[in-house]
mmCIF file of N, CA and C in Angstrom:
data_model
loop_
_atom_site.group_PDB
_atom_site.id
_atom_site.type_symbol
_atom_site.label_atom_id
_atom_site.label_comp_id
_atom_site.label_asym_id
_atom_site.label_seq_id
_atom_site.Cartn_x
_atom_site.Cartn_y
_atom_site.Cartn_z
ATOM 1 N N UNK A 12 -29.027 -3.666 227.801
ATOM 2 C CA UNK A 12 -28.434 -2.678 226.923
ATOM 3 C C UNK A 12 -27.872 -1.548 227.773
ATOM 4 N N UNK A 13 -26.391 -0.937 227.345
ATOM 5 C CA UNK A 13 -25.643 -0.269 227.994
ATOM 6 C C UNK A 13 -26.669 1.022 227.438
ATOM 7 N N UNK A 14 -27.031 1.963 228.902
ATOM 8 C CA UNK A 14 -27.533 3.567 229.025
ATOM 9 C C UNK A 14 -26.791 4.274 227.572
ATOM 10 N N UNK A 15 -27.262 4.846 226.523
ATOM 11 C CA UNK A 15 -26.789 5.574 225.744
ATOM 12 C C UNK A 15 -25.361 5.304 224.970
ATOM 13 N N UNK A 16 -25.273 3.664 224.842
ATOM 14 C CA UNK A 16 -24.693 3.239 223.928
ATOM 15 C C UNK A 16 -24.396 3.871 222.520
ATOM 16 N N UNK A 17 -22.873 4.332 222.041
ATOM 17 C CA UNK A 17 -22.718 4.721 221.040
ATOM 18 C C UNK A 17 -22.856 3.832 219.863
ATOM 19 N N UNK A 18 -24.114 4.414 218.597
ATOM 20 C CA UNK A 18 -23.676 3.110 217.763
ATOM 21 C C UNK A 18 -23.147 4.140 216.689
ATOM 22 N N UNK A 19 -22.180 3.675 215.653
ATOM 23 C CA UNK A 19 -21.554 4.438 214.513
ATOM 24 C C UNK A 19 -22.942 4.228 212.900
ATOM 25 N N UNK A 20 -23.207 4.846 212.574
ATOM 26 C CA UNK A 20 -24.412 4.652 211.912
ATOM 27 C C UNK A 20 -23.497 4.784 210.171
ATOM 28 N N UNK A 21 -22.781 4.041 209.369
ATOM 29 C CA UNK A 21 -22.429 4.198 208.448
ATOM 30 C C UNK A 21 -23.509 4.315 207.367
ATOM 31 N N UNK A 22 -24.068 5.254 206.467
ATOM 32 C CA UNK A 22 -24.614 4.531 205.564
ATOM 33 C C UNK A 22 -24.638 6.304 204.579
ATOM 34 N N UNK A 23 -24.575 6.029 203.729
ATOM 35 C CA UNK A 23 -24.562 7.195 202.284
ATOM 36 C C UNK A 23 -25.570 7.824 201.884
ATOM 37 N N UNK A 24 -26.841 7.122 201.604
ATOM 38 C CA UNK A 24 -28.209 7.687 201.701
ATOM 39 C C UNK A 24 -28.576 8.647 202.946
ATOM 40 N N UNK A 25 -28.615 10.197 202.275
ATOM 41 C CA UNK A 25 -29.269 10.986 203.794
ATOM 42 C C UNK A 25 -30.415 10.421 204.133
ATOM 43 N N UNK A 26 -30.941 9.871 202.997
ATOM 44 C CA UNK A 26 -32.736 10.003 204.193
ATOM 45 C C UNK A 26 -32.382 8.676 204.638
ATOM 46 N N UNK A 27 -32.371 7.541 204.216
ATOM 47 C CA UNK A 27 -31.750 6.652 204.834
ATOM 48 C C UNK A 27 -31.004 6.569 206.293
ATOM 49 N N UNK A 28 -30.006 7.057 205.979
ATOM 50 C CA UNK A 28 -29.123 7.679 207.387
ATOM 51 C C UNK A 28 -29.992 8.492 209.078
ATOM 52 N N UNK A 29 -30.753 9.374 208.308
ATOM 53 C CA UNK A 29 -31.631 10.221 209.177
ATOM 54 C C UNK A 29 -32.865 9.311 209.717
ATOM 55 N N UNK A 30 -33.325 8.644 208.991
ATOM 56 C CA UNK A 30 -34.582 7.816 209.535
ATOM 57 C C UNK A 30 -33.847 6.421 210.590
ATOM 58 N N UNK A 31 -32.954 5.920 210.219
ATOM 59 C CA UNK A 31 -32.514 5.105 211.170
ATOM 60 C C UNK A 31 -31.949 5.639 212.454
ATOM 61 N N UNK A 32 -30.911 6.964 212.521
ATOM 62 C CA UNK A 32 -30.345 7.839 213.369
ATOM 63 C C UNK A 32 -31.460 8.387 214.313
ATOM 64 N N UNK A 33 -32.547 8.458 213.774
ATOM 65 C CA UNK A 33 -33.963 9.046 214.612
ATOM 66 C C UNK A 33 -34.437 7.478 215.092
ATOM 67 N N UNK A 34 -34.437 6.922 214.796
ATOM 68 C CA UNK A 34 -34.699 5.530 215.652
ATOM 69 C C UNK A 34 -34.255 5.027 216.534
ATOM 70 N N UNK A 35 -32.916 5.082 216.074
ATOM 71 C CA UNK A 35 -31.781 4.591 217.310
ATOM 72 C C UNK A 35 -31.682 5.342 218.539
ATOM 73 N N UNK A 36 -31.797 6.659 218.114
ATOM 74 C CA UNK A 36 -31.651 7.793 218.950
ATOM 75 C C UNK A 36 -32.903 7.289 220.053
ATOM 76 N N UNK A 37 -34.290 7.564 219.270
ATOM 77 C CA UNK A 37 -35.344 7.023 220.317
ATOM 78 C C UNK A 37 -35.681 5.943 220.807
ATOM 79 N N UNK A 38 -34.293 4.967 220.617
ATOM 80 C CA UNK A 38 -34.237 3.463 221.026
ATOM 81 C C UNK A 38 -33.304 3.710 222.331
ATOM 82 N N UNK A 39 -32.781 4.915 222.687
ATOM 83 C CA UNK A 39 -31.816 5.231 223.619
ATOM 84 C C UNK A 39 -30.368 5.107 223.249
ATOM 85 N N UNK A 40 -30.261 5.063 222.341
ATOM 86 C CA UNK A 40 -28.739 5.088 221.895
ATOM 87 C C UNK A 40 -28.280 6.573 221.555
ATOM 88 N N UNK A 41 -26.921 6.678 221.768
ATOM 89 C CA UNK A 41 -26.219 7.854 221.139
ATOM 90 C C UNK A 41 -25.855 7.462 219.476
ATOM 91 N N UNK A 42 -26.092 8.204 218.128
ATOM 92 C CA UNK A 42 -25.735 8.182 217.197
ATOM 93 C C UNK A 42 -24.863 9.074 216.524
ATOM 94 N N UNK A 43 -23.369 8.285 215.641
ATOM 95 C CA UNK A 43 -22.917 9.094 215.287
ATOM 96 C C UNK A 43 -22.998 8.442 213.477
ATOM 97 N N UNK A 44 -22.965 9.590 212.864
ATOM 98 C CA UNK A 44 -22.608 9.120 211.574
ATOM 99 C C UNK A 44 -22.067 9.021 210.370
ATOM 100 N N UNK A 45 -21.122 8.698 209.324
ATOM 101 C CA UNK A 45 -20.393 8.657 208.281
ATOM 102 C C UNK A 45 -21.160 8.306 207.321
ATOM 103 N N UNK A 46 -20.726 8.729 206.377
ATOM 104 C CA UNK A 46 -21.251 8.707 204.789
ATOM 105 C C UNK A 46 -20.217 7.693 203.710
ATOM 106 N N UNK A 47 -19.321 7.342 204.253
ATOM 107 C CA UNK A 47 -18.455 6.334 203.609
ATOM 108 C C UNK A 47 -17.210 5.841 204.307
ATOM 109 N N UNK A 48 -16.538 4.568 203.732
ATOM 110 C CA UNK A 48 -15.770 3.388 204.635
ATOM 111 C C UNK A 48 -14.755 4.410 205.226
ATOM 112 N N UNK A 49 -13.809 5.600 204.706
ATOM 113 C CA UNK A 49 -12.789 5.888 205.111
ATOM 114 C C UNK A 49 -13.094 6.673 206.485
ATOM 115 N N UNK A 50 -14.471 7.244 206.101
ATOM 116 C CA UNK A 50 -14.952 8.231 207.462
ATOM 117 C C UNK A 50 -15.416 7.370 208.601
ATOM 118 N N UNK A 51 -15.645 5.812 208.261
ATOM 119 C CA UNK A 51 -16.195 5.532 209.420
ATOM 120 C C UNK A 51 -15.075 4.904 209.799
ATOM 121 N N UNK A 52 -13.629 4.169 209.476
ATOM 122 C CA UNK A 52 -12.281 3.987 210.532
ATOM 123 C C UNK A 52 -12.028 5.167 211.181
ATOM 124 N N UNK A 53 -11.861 6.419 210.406
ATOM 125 C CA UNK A 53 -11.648 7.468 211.313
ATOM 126 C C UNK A 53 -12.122 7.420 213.037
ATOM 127 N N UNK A 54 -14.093 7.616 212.750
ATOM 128 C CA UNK A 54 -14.791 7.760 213.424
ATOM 129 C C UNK A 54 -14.667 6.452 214.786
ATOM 130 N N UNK A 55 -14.500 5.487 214.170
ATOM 131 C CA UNK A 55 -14.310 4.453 214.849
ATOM 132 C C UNK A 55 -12.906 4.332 215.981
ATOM 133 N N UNK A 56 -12.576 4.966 215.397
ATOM 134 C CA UNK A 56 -11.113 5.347 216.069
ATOM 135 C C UNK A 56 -11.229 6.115 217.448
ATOM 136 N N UNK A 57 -12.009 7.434 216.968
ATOM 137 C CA UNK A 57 -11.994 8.779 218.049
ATOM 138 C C UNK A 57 -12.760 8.274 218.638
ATOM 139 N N UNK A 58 -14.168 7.783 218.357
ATOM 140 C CA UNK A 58 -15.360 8.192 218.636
ATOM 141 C C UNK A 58 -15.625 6.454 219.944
ATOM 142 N N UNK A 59 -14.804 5.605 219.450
ATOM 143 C CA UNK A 59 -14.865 4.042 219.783
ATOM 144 C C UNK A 59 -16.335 3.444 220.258
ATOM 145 N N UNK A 60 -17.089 3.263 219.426
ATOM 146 C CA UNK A 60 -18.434 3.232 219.245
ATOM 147 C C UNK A 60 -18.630 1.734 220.131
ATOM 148 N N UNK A 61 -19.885 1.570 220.742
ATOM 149 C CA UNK A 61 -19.876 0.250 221.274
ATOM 150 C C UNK A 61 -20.338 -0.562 220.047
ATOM 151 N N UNK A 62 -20.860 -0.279 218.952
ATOM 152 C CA UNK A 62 -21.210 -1.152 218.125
ATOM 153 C C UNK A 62 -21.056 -0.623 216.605
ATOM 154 N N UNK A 63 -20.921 -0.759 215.516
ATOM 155 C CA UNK A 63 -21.435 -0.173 214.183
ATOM 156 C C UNK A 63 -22.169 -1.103 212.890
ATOM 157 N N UNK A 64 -23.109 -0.359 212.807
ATOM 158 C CA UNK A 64 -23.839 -0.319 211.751
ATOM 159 C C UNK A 64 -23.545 -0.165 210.408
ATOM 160 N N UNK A 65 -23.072 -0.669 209.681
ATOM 161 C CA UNK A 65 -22.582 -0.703 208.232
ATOM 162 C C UNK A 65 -22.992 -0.897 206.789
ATOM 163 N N UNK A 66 -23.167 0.077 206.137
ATOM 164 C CA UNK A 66 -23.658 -0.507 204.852
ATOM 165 C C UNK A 66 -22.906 -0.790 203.980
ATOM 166 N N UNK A 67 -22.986 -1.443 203.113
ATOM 167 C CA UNK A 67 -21.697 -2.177 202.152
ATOM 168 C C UNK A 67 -21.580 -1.772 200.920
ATOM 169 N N UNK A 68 -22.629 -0.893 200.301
ATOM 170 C CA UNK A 68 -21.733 -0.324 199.393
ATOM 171 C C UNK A 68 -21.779 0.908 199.586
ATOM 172 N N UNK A 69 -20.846 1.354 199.778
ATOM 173 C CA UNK A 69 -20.191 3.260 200.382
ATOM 174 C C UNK A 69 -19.397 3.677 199.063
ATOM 175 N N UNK A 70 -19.713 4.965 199.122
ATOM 176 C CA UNK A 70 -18.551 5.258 198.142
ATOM 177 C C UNK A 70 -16.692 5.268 199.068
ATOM 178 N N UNK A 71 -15.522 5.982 198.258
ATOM 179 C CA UNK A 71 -14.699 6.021 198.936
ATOM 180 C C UNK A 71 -13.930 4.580 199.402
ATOM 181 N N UNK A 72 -14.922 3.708 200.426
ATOM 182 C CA UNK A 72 -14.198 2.504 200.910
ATOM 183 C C UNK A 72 -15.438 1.992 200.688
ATOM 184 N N UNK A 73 -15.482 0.902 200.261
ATOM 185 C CA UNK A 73 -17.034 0.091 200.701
ATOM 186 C C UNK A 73 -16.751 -0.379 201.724
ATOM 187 N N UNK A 74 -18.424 -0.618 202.299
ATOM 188 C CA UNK A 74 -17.833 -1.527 203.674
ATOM 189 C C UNK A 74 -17.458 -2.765 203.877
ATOM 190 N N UNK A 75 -17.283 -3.401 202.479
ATOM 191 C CA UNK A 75 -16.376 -5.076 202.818
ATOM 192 C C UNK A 75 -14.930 -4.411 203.105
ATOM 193 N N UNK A 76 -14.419 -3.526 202.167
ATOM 194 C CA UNK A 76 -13.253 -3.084 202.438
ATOM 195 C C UNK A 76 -12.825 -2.487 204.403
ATOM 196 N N UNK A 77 -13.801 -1.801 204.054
ATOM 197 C CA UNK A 77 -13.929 -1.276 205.725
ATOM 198 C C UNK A 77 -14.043 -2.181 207.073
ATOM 199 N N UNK A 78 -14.916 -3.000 206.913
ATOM 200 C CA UNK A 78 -14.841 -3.907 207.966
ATOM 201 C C UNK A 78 -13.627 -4.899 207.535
ATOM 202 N N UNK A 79 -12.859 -4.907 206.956
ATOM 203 C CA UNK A 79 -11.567 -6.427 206.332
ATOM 204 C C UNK A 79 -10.967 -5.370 207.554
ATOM 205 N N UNK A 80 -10.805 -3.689 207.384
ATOM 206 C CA UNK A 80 -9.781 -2.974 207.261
ATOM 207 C C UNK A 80 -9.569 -3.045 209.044
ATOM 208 N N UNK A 81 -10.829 -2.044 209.422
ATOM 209 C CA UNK A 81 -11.252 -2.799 211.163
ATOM 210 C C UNK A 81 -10.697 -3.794 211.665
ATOM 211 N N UNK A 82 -10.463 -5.054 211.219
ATOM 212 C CA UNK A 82 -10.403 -6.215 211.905
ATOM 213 C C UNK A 82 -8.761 -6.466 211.732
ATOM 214 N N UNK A 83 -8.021 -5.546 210.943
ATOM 215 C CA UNK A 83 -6.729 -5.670 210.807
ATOM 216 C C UNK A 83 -6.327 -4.386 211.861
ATOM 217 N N UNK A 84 -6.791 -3.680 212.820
ATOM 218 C CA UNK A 84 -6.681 -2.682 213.216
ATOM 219 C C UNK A 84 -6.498 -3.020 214.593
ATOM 220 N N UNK A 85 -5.667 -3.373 215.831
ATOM 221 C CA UNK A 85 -5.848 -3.409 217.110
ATOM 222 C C UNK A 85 -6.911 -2.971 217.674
ATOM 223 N N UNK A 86 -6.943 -1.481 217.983
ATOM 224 C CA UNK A 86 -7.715 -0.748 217.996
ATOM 225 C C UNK A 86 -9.305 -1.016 217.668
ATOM 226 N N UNK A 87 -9.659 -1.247 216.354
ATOM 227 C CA UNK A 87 -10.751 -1.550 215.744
ATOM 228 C C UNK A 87 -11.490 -2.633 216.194
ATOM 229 N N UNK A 88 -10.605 -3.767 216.465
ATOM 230 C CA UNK A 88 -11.330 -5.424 215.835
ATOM 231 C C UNK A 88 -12.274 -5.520 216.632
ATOM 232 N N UNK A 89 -11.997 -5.329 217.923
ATOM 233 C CA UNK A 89 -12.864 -6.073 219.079
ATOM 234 C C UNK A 89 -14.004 -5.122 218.836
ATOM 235 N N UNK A 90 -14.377 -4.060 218.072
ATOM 236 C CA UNK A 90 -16.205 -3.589 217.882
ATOM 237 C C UNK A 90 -17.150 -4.040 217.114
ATOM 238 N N UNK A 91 -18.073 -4.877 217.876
ATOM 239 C CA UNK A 91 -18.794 -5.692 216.536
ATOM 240 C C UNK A 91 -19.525 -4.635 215.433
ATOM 241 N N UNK A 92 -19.774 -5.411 214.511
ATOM 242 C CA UNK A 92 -19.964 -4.755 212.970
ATOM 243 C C UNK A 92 -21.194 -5.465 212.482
ATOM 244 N N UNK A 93 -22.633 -5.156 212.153
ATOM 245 C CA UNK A 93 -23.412 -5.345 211.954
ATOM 246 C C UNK A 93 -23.803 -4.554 210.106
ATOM 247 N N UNK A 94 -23.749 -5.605 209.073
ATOM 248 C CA UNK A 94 -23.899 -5.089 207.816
ATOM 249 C C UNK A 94 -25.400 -4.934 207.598
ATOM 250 N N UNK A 95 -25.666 -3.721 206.696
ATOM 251 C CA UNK A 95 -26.579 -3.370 206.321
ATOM 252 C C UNK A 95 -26.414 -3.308 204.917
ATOM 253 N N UNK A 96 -27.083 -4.018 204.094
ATOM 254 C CA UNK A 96 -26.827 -3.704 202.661
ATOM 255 C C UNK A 96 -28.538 -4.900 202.103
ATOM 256 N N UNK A 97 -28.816 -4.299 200.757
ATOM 257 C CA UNK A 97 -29.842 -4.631 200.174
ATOM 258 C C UNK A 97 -30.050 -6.093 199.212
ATOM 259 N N UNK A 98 -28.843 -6.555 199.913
ATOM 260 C CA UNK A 98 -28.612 -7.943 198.993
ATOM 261 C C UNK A 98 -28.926 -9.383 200.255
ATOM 262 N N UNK A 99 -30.126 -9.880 199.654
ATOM 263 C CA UNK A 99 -30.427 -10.997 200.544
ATOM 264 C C UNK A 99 -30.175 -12.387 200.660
ATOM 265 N N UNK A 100 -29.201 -12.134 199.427
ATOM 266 C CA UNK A 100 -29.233 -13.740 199.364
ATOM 267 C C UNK A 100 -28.012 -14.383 200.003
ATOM 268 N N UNK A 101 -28.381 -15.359 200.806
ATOM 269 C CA UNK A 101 -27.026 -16.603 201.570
ATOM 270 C C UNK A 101 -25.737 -16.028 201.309
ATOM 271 N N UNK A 102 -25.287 -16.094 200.032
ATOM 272 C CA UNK A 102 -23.908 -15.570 199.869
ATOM 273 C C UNK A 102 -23.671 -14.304 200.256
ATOM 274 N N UNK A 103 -24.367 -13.466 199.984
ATOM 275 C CA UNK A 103 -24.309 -11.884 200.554
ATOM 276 C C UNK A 103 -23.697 -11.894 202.465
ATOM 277 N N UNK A 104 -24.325 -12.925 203.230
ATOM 278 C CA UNK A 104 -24.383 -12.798 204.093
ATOM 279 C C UNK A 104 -23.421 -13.863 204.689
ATOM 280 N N UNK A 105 -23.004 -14.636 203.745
ATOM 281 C CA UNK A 105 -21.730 -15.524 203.909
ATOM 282 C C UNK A 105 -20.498 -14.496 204.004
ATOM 283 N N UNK A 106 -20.663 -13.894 203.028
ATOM 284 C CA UNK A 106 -19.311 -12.555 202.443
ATOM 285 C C UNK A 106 -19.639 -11.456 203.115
ATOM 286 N N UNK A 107 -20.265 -10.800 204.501
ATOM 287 C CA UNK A 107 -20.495 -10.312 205.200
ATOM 288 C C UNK A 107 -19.551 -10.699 206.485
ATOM 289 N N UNK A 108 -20.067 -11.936 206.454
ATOM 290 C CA UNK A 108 -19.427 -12.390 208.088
ATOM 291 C C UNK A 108 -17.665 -12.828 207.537
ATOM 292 N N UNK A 109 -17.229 -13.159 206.226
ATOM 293 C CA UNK A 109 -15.733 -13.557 206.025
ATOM 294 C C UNK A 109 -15.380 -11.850 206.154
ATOM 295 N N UNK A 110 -16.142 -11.144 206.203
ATOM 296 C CA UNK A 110 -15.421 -9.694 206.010
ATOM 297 C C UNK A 110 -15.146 -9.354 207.075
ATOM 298 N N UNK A 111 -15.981 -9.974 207.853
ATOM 299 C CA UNK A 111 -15.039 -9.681 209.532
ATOM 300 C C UNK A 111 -16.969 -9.127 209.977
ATOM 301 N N UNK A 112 -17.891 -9.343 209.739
ATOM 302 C CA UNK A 112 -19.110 -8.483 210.190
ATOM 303 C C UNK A 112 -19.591 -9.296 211.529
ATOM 304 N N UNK A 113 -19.926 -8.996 212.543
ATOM 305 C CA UNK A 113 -20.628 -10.061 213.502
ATOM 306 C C UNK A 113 -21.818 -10.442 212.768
ATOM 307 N N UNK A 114 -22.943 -9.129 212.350
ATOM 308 C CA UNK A 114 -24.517 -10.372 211.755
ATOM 309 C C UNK A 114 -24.393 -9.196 210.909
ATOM 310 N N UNK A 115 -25.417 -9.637 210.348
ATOM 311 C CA UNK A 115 -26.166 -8.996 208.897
ATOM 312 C C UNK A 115 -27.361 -8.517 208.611
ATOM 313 N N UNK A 116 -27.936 -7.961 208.456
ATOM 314 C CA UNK A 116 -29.174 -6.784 208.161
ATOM 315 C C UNK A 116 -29.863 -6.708 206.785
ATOM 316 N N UNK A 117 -30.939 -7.159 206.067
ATOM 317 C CA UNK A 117 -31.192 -7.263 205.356
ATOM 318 C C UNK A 117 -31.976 -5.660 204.917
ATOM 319 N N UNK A 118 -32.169 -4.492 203.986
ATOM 320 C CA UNK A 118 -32.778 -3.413 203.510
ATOM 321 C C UNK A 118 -33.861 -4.124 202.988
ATOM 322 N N UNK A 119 -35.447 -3.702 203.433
ATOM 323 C CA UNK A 119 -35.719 -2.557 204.040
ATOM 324 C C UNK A 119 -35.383 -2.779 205.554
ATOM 325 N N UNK A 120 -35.139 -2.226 206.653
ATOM 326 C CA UNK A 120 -34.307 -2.854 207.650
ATOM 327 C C UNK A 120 -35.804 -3.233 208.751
ATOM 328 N N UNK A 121 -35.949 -4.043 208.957
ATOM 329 C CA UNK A 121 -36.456 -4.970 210.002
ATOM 330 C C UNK A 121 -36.129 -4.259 211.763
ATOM 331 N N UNK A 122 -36.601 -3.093 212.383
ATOM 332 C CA UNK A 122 -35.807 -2.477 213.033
ATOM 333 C C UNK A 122 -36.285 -3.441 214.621
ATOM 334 N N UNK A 123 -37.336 -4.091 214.812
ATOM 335 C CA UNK A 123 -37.287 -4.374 215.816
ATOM 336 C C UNK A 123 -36.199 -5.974 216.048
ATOM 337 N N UNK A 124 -36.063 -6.177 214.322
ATOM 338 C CA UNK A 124 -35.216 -7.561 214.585
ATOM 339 C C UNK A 124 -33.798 -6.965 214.638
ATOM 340 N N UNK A 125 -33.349 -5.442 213.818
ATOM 341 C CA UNK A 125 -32.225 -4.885 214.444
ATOM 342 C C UNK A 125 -32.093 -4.727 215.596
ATOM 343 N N UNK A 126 -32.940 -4.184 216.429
ATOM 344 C CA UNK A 126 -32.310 -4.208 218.072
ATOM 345 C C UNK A 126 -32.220 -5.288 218.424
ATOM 346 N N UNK A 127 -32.953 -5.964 218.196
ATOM 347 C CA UNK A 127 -32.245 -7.356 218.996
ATOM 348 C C UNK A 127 -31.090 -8.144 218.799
ATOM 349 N N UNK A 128 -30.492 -7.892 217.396
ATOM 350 C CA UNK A 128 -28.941 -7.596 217.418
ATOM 351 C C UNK A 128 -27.855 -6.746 218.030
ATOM 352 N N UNK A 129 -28.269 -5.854 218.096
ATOM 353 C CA UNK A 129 -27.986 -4.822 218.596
ATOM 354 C C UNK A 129 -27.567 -5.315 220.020
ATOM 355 N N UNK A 130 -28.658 -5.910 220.503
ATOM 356 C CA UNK A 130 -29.026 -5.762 222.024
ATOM 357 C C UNK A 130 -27.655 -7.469 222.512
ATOM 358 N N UNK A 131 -27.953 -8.092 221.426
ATOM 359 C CA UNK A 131 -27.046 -9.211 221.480
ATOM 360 C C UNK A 131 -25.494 -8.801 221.275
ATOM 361 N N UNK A 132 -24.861 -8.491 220.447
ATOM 362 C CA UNK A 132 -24.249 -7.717 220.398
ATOM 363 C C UNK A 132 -23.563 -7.043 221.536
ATOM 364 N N UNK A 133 -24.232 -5.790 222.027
ATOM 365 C CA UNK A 133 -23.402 -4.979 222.866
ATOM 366 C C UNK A 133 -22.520 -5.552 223.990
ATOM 367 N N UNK A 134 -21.495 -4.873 224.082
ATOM 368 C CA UNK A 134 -20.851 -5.546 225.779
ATOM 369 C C UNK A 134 -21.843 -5.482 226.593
ATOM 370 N N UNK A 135 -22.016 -6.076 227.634
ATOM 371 C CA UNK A 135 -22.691 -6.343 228.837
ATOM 372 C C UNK A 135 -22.340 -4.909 229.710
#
């Protein structure tokens, strides 16, 4: 794992948001974060995160919209996209990865099986 890897932490729920952002943070990562799909292309843009974290339903853009939107983006495509959303079943996670997501994250989040996405994931 790259020293203080930026990950983009999308997700709408503050406490939500804050309890994972305090994790990551003490997992050695740098965290930045958006509250919905339009703020996190922005962010993704300036900020060019080595990885993002996504939850799928955002207000504003959801993140199926958001990650379709990413992957139509030069700029964007090549950052993998890891969905976070509370829906577990096969199809959820079928319609995750057609959205352009690298893997998928099931709520309540599983954090030591998240880093190891994470950790798979990052550029070398």
């Amino acid at each position: 794992m790259a020293e203080q890897a930026t990950i983009l932490l999308v997700e709408d729920n503050a406490i939500n948001c804050e309890m994972l952002a305090r994790r990551l943070t003490r997992a050695g990562f740098r965290v930045v974060t958006a509250a919905d799909g339009e703020q996190a292309l922005r962010l993704m843009a300036s900020e060019a995160p080595a990885l993002v974290l996504m939850d799928m339903n955002l207000p504003v853009l959801d993140g199926w919209s958001a990650c379709r939107a990413a992957r139509q983006d030069p700029r964007l495509k090549g950052i993998p996209i890891i969905a976070l959303t509370a829906h577990a079943m096969e199809t959820d996670r079928q319609s995750a990865l057609a959205a352009g997501c690298d893997d998928y994250a099931t709520k309540p989040i599983d954090f030591p099986g998240l880093l190891a996405k994470i950790q798979r994931l990052l550029p070398a």
